[in-house]
PDB file of C-alpha atoms in Angstrom:
ATOM      1  CA  UNK H   1     114.729  73.280 108.382  1.00  0.00           C
ATOM      2  CA  UNK H   2     115.989  71.293 105.472  1.00  0.00           C
ATOM      3  CA  UNK H   3     118.138  72.585 102.642  1.00  0.00           C
ATOM      4  CA  UNK H   4     117.794  71.415  99.070  1.00  0.00           C
ATOM      5  CA  UNK H   5     120.275  72.337  96.351  1.00  0.00           C
ATOM      6  CA  UNK H   6     119.646  70.809  92.906  1.00  0.00           C
ATOM      7  CA  UNK H   7     122.732  69.371  91.237  1.00  0.00           C
ATOM      8  CA  UNK H   8     121.902  70.852  87.839  1.00  0.00           C
ATOM      9  CA  UNK H   9     119.437  73.722  88.206  1.00  0.00           C
ATOM     10  CA  UNK H  10     117.350  74.453  85.100  1.00  0.00           C
ATOM     11  CA  UNK H  11     117.432  78.176  85.799  1.00  0.00           C
ATOM     12  CA  UNK H  12     119.244  80.496  88.170  1.00  0.00           C
ATOM     13  CA  UNK H  13     117.588  83.880  88.243  1.00  0.00           C
ATOM     14  CA  UNK H  14     117.184  86.909  90.493  1.00  0.00           C
ATOM     15  CA  UNK H  15     114.240  88.414  88.582  1.00  0.00           C
ATOM     16  CA  UNK H  16     110.767  87.242  89.683  1.00  0.00           C
ATOM     17  CA  UNK H  17     109.116  88.116  86.351  1.00  0.00           C
ATOM     18  CA  UNK H  18     111.660  86.035  84.430  1.00  0.00           C
ATOM     19  CA  UNK H  19     111.275  83.169  86.894  1.00  0.00           C
ATOM     20  CA  UNK H  20     107.491  83.309  86.460  1.00  0.00           C
ATOM     21  CA  UNK H  21     107.774  83.227  82.659  1.00  0.00           C
ATOM     22  CA  UNK H  22     110.173  80.268  82.780  1.00  0.00           C
ATOM     23  CA  UNK H  23     107.857  78.423  85.154  1.00  0.00           C
ATOM     24  CA  UNK H  24     104.813  79.113  82.969  1.00  0.00           C
ATOM     25  CA  UNK H  25     106.806  77.850  79.966  1.00  0.00           C
ATOM     26  CA  UNK H  26     107.444  74.567  81.796  1.00  0.00           C
ATOM     27  CA  UNK H  27     111.211  75.033  82.069  1.00  0.00           C
ATOM     28  CA  UNK H  28     111.328  74.687  85.840  1.00  0.00           C
ATOM     29  CA  UNK H  29     109.424  75.139  89.042  1.00  0.00           C
ATOM     30  CA  UNK H  30     110.118  78.164  91.152  1.00  0.00           C
ATOM     31  CA  UNK H  31     109.560  80.127  94.300  1.00  0.00           C
ATOM     32  CA  UNK H  32     107.391  82.918  92.921  1.00  0.00           C
ATOM     33  CA  UNK H  33     106.005  85.860  94.928  1.00  0.00           C
ATOM     34  CA  UNK H  34     102.293  85.538  95.718  1.00  0.00           C
ATOM     35  CA  UNK H  35     101.374  88.768  93.924  1.00  0.00           C
ATOM     36  CA  UNK H  36     102.731  87.293  90.670  1.00  0.00           C
ATOM     37  CA  UNK H  37     101.606  83.703  91.199  1.00  0.00           C
ATOM     38  CA  UNK H  38      98.028  84.229  92.437  1.00  0.00           C
ATOM     39  CA  UNK H  39      96.361  84.950  89.066  1.00  0.00           C
ATOM     40  CA  UNK H  40      98.055  81.914  87.517  1.00  0.00           C
ATOM     41  CA  UNK H  41      97.163  79.692  90.466  1.00  0.00           C
ATOM     42  CA  UNK H  42      93.505  80.760  90.161  1.00  0.00           C
ATOM     43  CA  UNK H  43      93.465  80.084  86.419  1.00  0.00           C
ATOM     44  CA  UNK H  44      95.140  76.696  86.818  1.00  0.00           C
ATOM     45  CA  UNK H  45      98.236  77.640  84.809  1.00  0.00           C
ATOM     46  CA  UNK H  46     100.306  77.112  87.959  1.00  0.00           C
ATOM     47  CA  UNK H  47      99.928  74.517  90.688  1.00  0.00           C
ATOM     48  CA  UNK H  48     101.384  74.930  94.176  1.00  0.00           C
ATOM     49  CA  UNK H  49     103.952  72.275  95.078  1.00  0.00           C
ATOM     50  CA  UNK H  50     105.961  71.893  98.269  1.00  0.00           C
ATOM     51  CA  UNK H  51     103.532  74.233 100.069  1.00  0.00           C
ATOM     52  CA  UNK H  52     104.649  72.788 103.409  1.00  0.00           C
ATOM     53  CA  UNK H  53     108.150  74.110 102.683  1.00  0.00           C
ATOM     54  CA  UNK H  54     107.176  77.628 101.613  1.00  0.00           C
ATOM     55  CA  UNK H  55     109.073  80.406 103.371  1.00  0.00           C
ATOM     56  CA  UNK H  56     107.229  82.632 105.813  1.00  0.00           C
ATOM     57  CA  UNK H  57     106.022  85.910 104.293  1.00  0.00           C
ATOM     58  CA  UNK H  58     108.187  88.962 104.855  1.00  0.00           C
ATOM     59  CA  UNK H  59     106.989  91.872 106.899  1.00  0.00           C
ATOM     60  CA  UNK H  60     107.101  95.024 104.830  1.00  0.00           C
ATOM     61  CA  UNK H  61     106.912  98.487 106.342  1.00  0.00           C
ATOM     62  CA  UNK H  62     106.616 102.028 105.051  1.00  0.00           C
ATOM     63  CA  UNK H  63     108.459 104.315 107.422  1.00  0.00           C
ATOM     64  CA  UNK H  64     108.014 108.055 107.271  1.00  0.00           C
ATOM     65  CA  UNK H  65     109.441 109.640 110.409  1.00  0.00           C
ATOM     66  CA  UNK H  66     108.310 113.177 109.630  1.00  0.00           C
ATOM     67  CA  UNK H  67     104.697 113.862 110.594  1.00  0.00           C
ATOM     68  CA  UNK H  68     104.726 117.478 109.435  1.00  0.00           C
ATOM     69  CA  UNK H  69     104.914 118.874 105.922  1.00  0.00           C
ATOM     70  CA  UNK H  70     106.862 116.825 103.376  1.00  0.00           C
ATOM     71  CA  UNK H  71     107.790 117.427  99.771  1.00  0.00           C
ATOM     72  CA  UNK H  72     105.168 116.591  97.158  1.00  0.00           C
ATOM     73  CA  UNK H  73     107.255 113.791  95.643  1.00  0.00           C
ATOM     74  CA  UNK H  74     107.771 112.089  99.020  1.00  0.00           C
ATOM     75  CA  UNK H  75     104.035 112.327  99.700  1.00  0.00           C
ATOM     76  CA  UNK H  76     103.204 110.901  96.238  1.00  0.00           C
ATOM     77  CA  UNK H  77     105.517 107.912  96.731  1.00  0.00           C
ATOM     78  CA  UNK H  78     104.196 107.323 100.249  1.00  0.00           C
ATOM     79  CA  UNK H  79     100.556 107.499  99.098  1.00  0.00           C
ATOM     80  CA  UNK H  80     101.228 105.192  96.143  1.00  0.00           C
ATOM     81  CA  UNK H  81     102.961 102.572  98.301  1.00  0.00           C
ATOM     82  CA  UNK H  82     100.237 102.753 100.942  1.00  0.00           C
ATOM     83  CA  UNK H  83      97.543 102.240  98.288  1.00  0.00           C
ATOM     84  CA  UNK H  84      99.420  99.373  96.599  1.00  0.00           C
ATOM     85  CA  UNK H  85     100.141  97.561  99.866  1.00  0.00           C
ATOM     86  CA  UNK H  86      96.475  97.907 100.866  1.00  0.00           C
ATOM     87  CA  UNK H  87      95.330  96.038  97.733  1.00  0.00           C
ATOM     88  CA  UNK H  88      94.328  92.530  98.902  1.00  0.00           C
ATOM     89  CA  UNK H  89      94.725  91.153  95.367  1.00  0.00           C
ATOM     90  CA  UNK H  90      98.400  92.130  95.336  1.00  0.00           C
ATOM     91  CA  UNK H  91      99.179  91.768  99.032  1.00  0.00           C
ATOM     92  CA  UNK H  92      96.729  89.368 100.724  1.00  0.00           C
ATOM     93  CA  UNK H  93      98.369  89.938 104.101  1.00  0.00           C
ATOM     94  CA  UNK H  94      97.150  93.547 103.933  1.00  0.00           C
ATOM     95  CA  UNK H  95      98.409  96.737 105.428  1.00  0.00           C
ATOM     96  CA  UNK H  96      98.860  96.413 109.163  1.00  0.00           C
TER      97      UNK H  96
END
């Protein structure tokens, strides 16, 4: 693929929420996660550009090797993540 490095970037950031806010404010354009961008794309506040150059989505897994009893806090975190990743509004690729 091709690499593009702007000579004078408007913003360098490792926080997706901050990048979204800067993009919405018109400071820059950014590579924003779908779960943050989707509502703004639907409302027209954001417009997709360079869609042909978008990175492939990451595979995300929840791994719990123990099938037997687990502590309540591990089970709560596991159940919460499973529910969140199954939400098609947040993760359109779903839980596979």
